[in-house]
């Protein structure tokens, strides 16, 4: 399995004392899966991603990636945050190769791979443009290519579509989902949008309010052969939505 969370807990200090954010979180993500995490605002969804990518340690339990405990950030894991965080003073090429520069500079193979990703996903002609010259959807594709350029096997997506308008969000989320599938990556998405989670995922992990525990895990195998847009028209979509909505409503 790609990710294994074993009884993970996190308690942190605040000016008002200790805050228990996560309690006894256990679930796995298999290699090649697309799994979403949903839960009430402030329940610790993004905090889980921080633990998985090694930005902070848990105070209890273990986080394993590829069977190895996570103790620090690793090239195996790529994080795509809420905002695209593109630098306006750098070209699109300069932005997508930033991670490679931090690793010592893009070698020939990495440079060719990054150029191929730009061409394949519609940004080849924009390599020397600035981020302000791109649409919102193009900026998100650029941010994903920057993450893919360093060759991670696991992608952590922290509400990457939340800043987009509804129509663009539908299109871009389906687009990003297709790229992740074609690149054979494992993905863990944090989102507040139940519909988005159902349309993109193989499974959905539902968290309770803080301190977060795993309330349920939903297997979406009934929808797996459908595209994200086709899923939204399937009868099972509404059933999953209603079930998850009720689970979240109990905890808000």
Coordinates of C-alpha atoms in Angstrom, one line a residue:
X1 CA 0.0 0.0 0.0
X2 CA 1.1 3.6 -0.7
X3 CA -0.1 5.3 2.5
X4 CA -0.8 3.7 5.9
X5 CA -2.0 5.7 8.8
X6 CA -1.9 3.7 12.0
X7 CA -3.8 5.2 15.0
X8 CA -2.5 8.7 14.1
X9 CA -3.1 11.5 16.7
X10 CA -2.1 15.1 16.9
X11 CA -2.3 17.5 19.8
X12 CA -0.8 20.9 19.6
X13 CA -0.2 23.8 21.9
X14 CA -2.2 27.1 21.6
X15 CA -2.4 30.2 23.7
X16 CA -5.5 28.7 25.3
X17 CA -3.8 25.4 26.1
X18 CA -3.6 22.0 24.3
X19 CA -5.8 21.4 21.3
X20 CA -6.6 17.8 20.2
X21 CA -6.9 18.0 16.4
X22 CA -6.8 14.3 15.4
X23 CA -7.7 11.2 17.3
X24 CA -6.9 7.6 16.4
X25 CA -7.0 8.1 12.6
X26 CA -6.4 4.8 10.7
X27 CA -6.9 4.2 6.9
X28 CA -4.8 3.1 3.9
X29 CA -4.5 4.3 0.3
X30 CA -3.4 1.7 -2.2
X31 CA -1.0 2.5 -5.0
X32 CA -2.8 4.0 -8.0
X33 CA -5.9 5.0 -5.9
X34 CA -7.6 8.4 -5.9
X35 CA -8.9 8.9 -2.4
X36 CA -10.7 12.0 -1.0
X37 CA -11.0 13.3 2.5
X38 CA -14.1 15.3 3.5
X39 CA -15.2 16.7 6.8
X40 CA -16.4 19.8 8.6
X41 CA -14.4 23.0 8.4
X42 CA -11.5 23.0 10.9
X43 CA -11.6 19.3 11.5
X44 CA -8.0 18.7 10.5
X45 CA -8.2 17.6 6.9
X46 CA -5.2 19.7 5.7
X47 CA -3.4 18.9 8.9
X48 CA -3.4 15.2 7.8
X49 CA -1.7 16.1 4.6
X50 CA 1.0 18.0 6.5
X51 CA 1.6 14.8 8.5
X52 CA 1.7 12.6 5.4
X53 CA 4.2 14.9 3.6
X54 CA 6.4 15.2 6.6
X55 CA 6.0 18.9 7.4
X56 CA 5.1 18.0 11.0
X57 CA 5.2 14.8 13.1
X58 CA 2.1 13.2 14.7
X59 CA 2.0 13.1 18.5
X60 CA 0.7 9.5 18.4
X61 CA 0.6 6.6 16.0
X62 CA 2.5 6.3 12.7
X63 CA 2.4 7.6 9.2
X64 CA 3.9 5.3 6.6
X65 CA 4.5 5.9 2.9
X66 CA 5.7 2.9 0.9
X67 CA 6.0 1.0 4.2
X68 CA 8.5 3.5 5.6
X69 CA 7.7 5.9 8.5
X70 CA 7.5 9.5 7.4
X71 CA 10.0 11.6 9.3
X72 CA 10.7 14.5 6.9
X73 CA 9.6 15.8 3.5
X74 CA 10.5 13.4 0.6
X75 CA 10.7 13.5 -3.2
X76 CA 8.3 10.6 -3.2
X77 CA 5.5 13.0 -2.1
X78 CA 4.3 16.1 -4.0
X79 CA 1.9 18.7 -2.5
X80 CA -0.5 20.8 -4.5
X81 CA -1.8 23.6 -2.3
X82 CA -5.1 25.6 -2.4
X83 CA -3.5 28.5 -4.3
X84 CA -1.3 27.8 -7.4
X85 CA 1.5 29.9 -5.8
X86 CA 3.0 30.7 -9.2
X87 CA 5.6 33.5 -9.2
X88 CA 4.7 36.3 -11.5
X89 CA 8.3 37.3 -12.1
X90 CA 9.1 33.9 -13.5
X91 CA 8.0 32.5 -16.9
X92 CA 5.8 29.4 -17.0
X93 CA 8.9 27.4 -17.7
X94 CA 10.6 29.0 -14.8
X95 CA 7.7 28.1 -12.5
X96 CA 7.3 24.5 -13.6
X97 CA 11.1 23.8 -13.2
X98 CA 11.3 25.5 -9.8
X99 CA 11.3 22.3 -7.9
X100 CA 14.0 20.8 -10.1
X101 CA 16.1 23.9 -9.5
X102 CA 15.8 23.5 -5.8
X103 CA 17.0 19.9 -6.3
X104 CA 20.1 21.1 -8.1
X105 CA 18.9 22.0 -11.5
X106 CA 16.9 20.3 -14.3
X107 CA 19.0 17.6 -15.9
X108 CA 18.5 16.6 -19.5
X109 CA 16.0 13.8 -18.8
X110 CA 14.0 15.9 -16.3
X111 CA 14.0 18.9 -18.6
X112 CA 12.7 16.8 -21.5
X113 CA 10.0 15.2 -19.3
X114 CA 8.8 18.6 -18.1
X115 CA 8.7 19.9 -21.7
X116 CA 6.7 16.9 -22.7
X117 CA 4.2 17.5 -19.9
X118 CA 3.7 21.1 -21.0
X119 CA 3.1 20.1 -24.6
X120 CA 0.9 17.2 -23.6
X121 CA -1.4 19.3 -21.4
X122 CA -1.8 22.3 -23.6
X123 CA 0.8 24.7 -22.1
X124 CA 3.7 24.2 -24.6
X125 CA 3.0 27.4 -26.4
X126 CA 2.9 29.3 -23.1
X127 CA 6.3 28.3 -21.8
X128 CA 7.7 31.9 -22.0
X129 CA 4.5 33.6 -20.9
X130 CA 3.8 34.9 -17.4
X131 CA 1.2 33.5 -15.0
X132 CA -1.0 36.6 -15.4
X133 CA -1.4 35.7 -19.0
X134 CA -3.0 32.3 -18.2
X135 CA -6.6 31.5 -17.3
X136 CA -7.4 30.0 -13.9
X137 CA -7.6 26.5 -15.3
X138 CA -4.3 26.9 -17.1
X139 CA -2.6 28.1 -13.9
X140 CA -3.8 25.0 -12.1
X141 CA -2.5 22.8 -14.8
X142 CA 0.8 24.7 -14.5
X143 CA 0.9 24.1 -10.8
X144 CA 0.2 20.4 -11.2
X145 CA 3.0 20.1 -13.8
X146 CA 5.4 21.8 -11.4
X147 CA 4.5 19.2 -8.8
X148 CA 4.8 16.3 -11.3
X149 CA 8.2 17.6 -12.7
X150 CA 10.1 16.3 -9.7
X151 CA 8.7 12.8 -10.2
X152 CA 6.7 12.2 -7.0
X153 CA 4.7 8.9 -6.8
X154 CA 2.1 10.3 -4.4
X155 CA 0.2 13.6 -4.9
X156 CA -1.4 15.4 -2.0
X157 CA -4.1 17.9 -3.2
X158 CA -5.2 20.5 -0.7
X159 CA -8.4 21.9 -2.1
X160 CA -6.7 22.9 -5.3
X161 CA -9.9 23.9 -7.1
X162 CA -11.4 26.1 -4.3
X163 CA -10.4 29.4 -5.8
X164 CA -12.1 28.7 -9.2
X165 CA -15.6 29.6 -10.3
X166 CA -18.1 26.7 -10.5
X167 CA -18.0 26.1 -14.2
X168 CA -14.2 26.3 -14.4
X169 CA -13.9 24.1 -11.3
X170 CA -15.9 21.3 -13.0
X171 CA -13.8 21.4 -16.1
X172 CA -10.4 21.8 -14.3
X173 CA -11.1 19.1 -11.7
X174 CA -12.0 16.6 -14.4
X175 CA -8.9 17.7 -16.4
X176 CA -6.5 17.3 -13.4
X177 CA -8.1 14.0 -12.6
X178 CA -7.4 12.8 -16.1
X179 CA -3.8 13.9 -15.9
X180 CA -3.3 12.1 -12.6
X181 CA -4.8 8.9 -14.0
X182 CA -2.7 9.0 -17.2
X183 CA 0.5 9.7 -15.2
X184 CA -0.3 6.6 -13.0
X185 CA 0.0 8.6 -9.7
X186 CA -1.6 7.9 -6.3
X187 CA -3.6 10.9 -5.1
X188 CA -5.1 12.0 -1.8
X189 CA -7.5 15.0 -2.2
X190 CA -8.8 17.2 0.6
X191 CA -12.1 19.0 -0.3
X192 CA -15.2 20.5 1.2
X193 CA -17.2 19.7 -1.9
X194 CA -19.0 16.3 -1.6
X195 CA -20.0 16.3 -5.2
X196 CA -16.3 16.9 -6.2
X197 CA -15.2 14.0 -4.0
X198 CA -17.7 11.6 -5.5
X199 CA -17.0 12.6 -9.1
X200 CA -13.2 12.1 -8.7
X201 CA -12.6 9.4 -6.2
X202 CA -12.2 5.6 -5.8
X203 CA -12.9 6.0 -2.1
X204 CA -14.0 8.8 0.3
X205 CA -12.9 9.1 3.9
X206 CA -15.4 11.0 6.1
X207 CA -14.0 12.7 9.2
X208 CA -15.9 14.0 12.2
X209 CA -15.6 17.4 13.8
X210 CA -12.5 18.1 15.9
X211 CA -11.0 16.1 17.4
X212 CA -11.3 14.3 14.1
X213 CA -11.9 10.5 13.9
X214 CA -12.8 8.5 10.8
X215 CA -16.5 8.4 10.7
X216 CA -16.8 6.2 7.6
X217 CA -15.1 5.1 4.4
X218 CA -17.1 4.9 1.2
X219 CA -16.1 2.6 -1.7
X220 CA -17.2 4.1 -5.0
X221 CA -16.6 1.0 -7.1
X222 CA -20.1 1.3 -8.5
X223 CA -19.0 4.5 -10.3
X224 CA -15.4 3.6 -11.1
X225 CA -15.9 3.1 -14.9
X226 CA -17.5 6.5 -15.4
X227 CA -15.8 9.8 -16.1
X228 CA -16.2 12.6 -13.5
X229 CA -19.0 14.3 -15.5
X230 CA -20.8 11.0 -16.2
X231 CA -20.7 10.2 -12.5
X232 CA -22.8 13.3 -11.7
X233 CA -25.7 11.9 -13.7
X234 CA -25.5 8.4 -12.2
X235 CA -28.3 7.3 -9.8
X236 CA -25.6 6.1 -7.3
X237 CA -24.2 9.6 -7.2
X238 CA -27.2 11.0 -5.4
X239 CA -27.2 8.0 -3.0
X240 CA -23.6 8.6 -2.0
X241 CA -24.2 12.4 -1.7
X242 CA -27.2 12.0 0.6
X243 CA -25.4 9.5 2.8
X244 CA -22.2 11.6 3.2
X245 CA -24.2 14.8 3.7
X246 CA -26.1 13.2 6.6
X247 CA -22.9 12.0 8.2
X248 CA -21.4 15.5 7.9
X249 CA -24.6 17.2 9.1
X250 CA -24.4 15.2 12.4
X251 CA -21.0 16.6 13.0
X252 CA -21.3 20.3 12.1

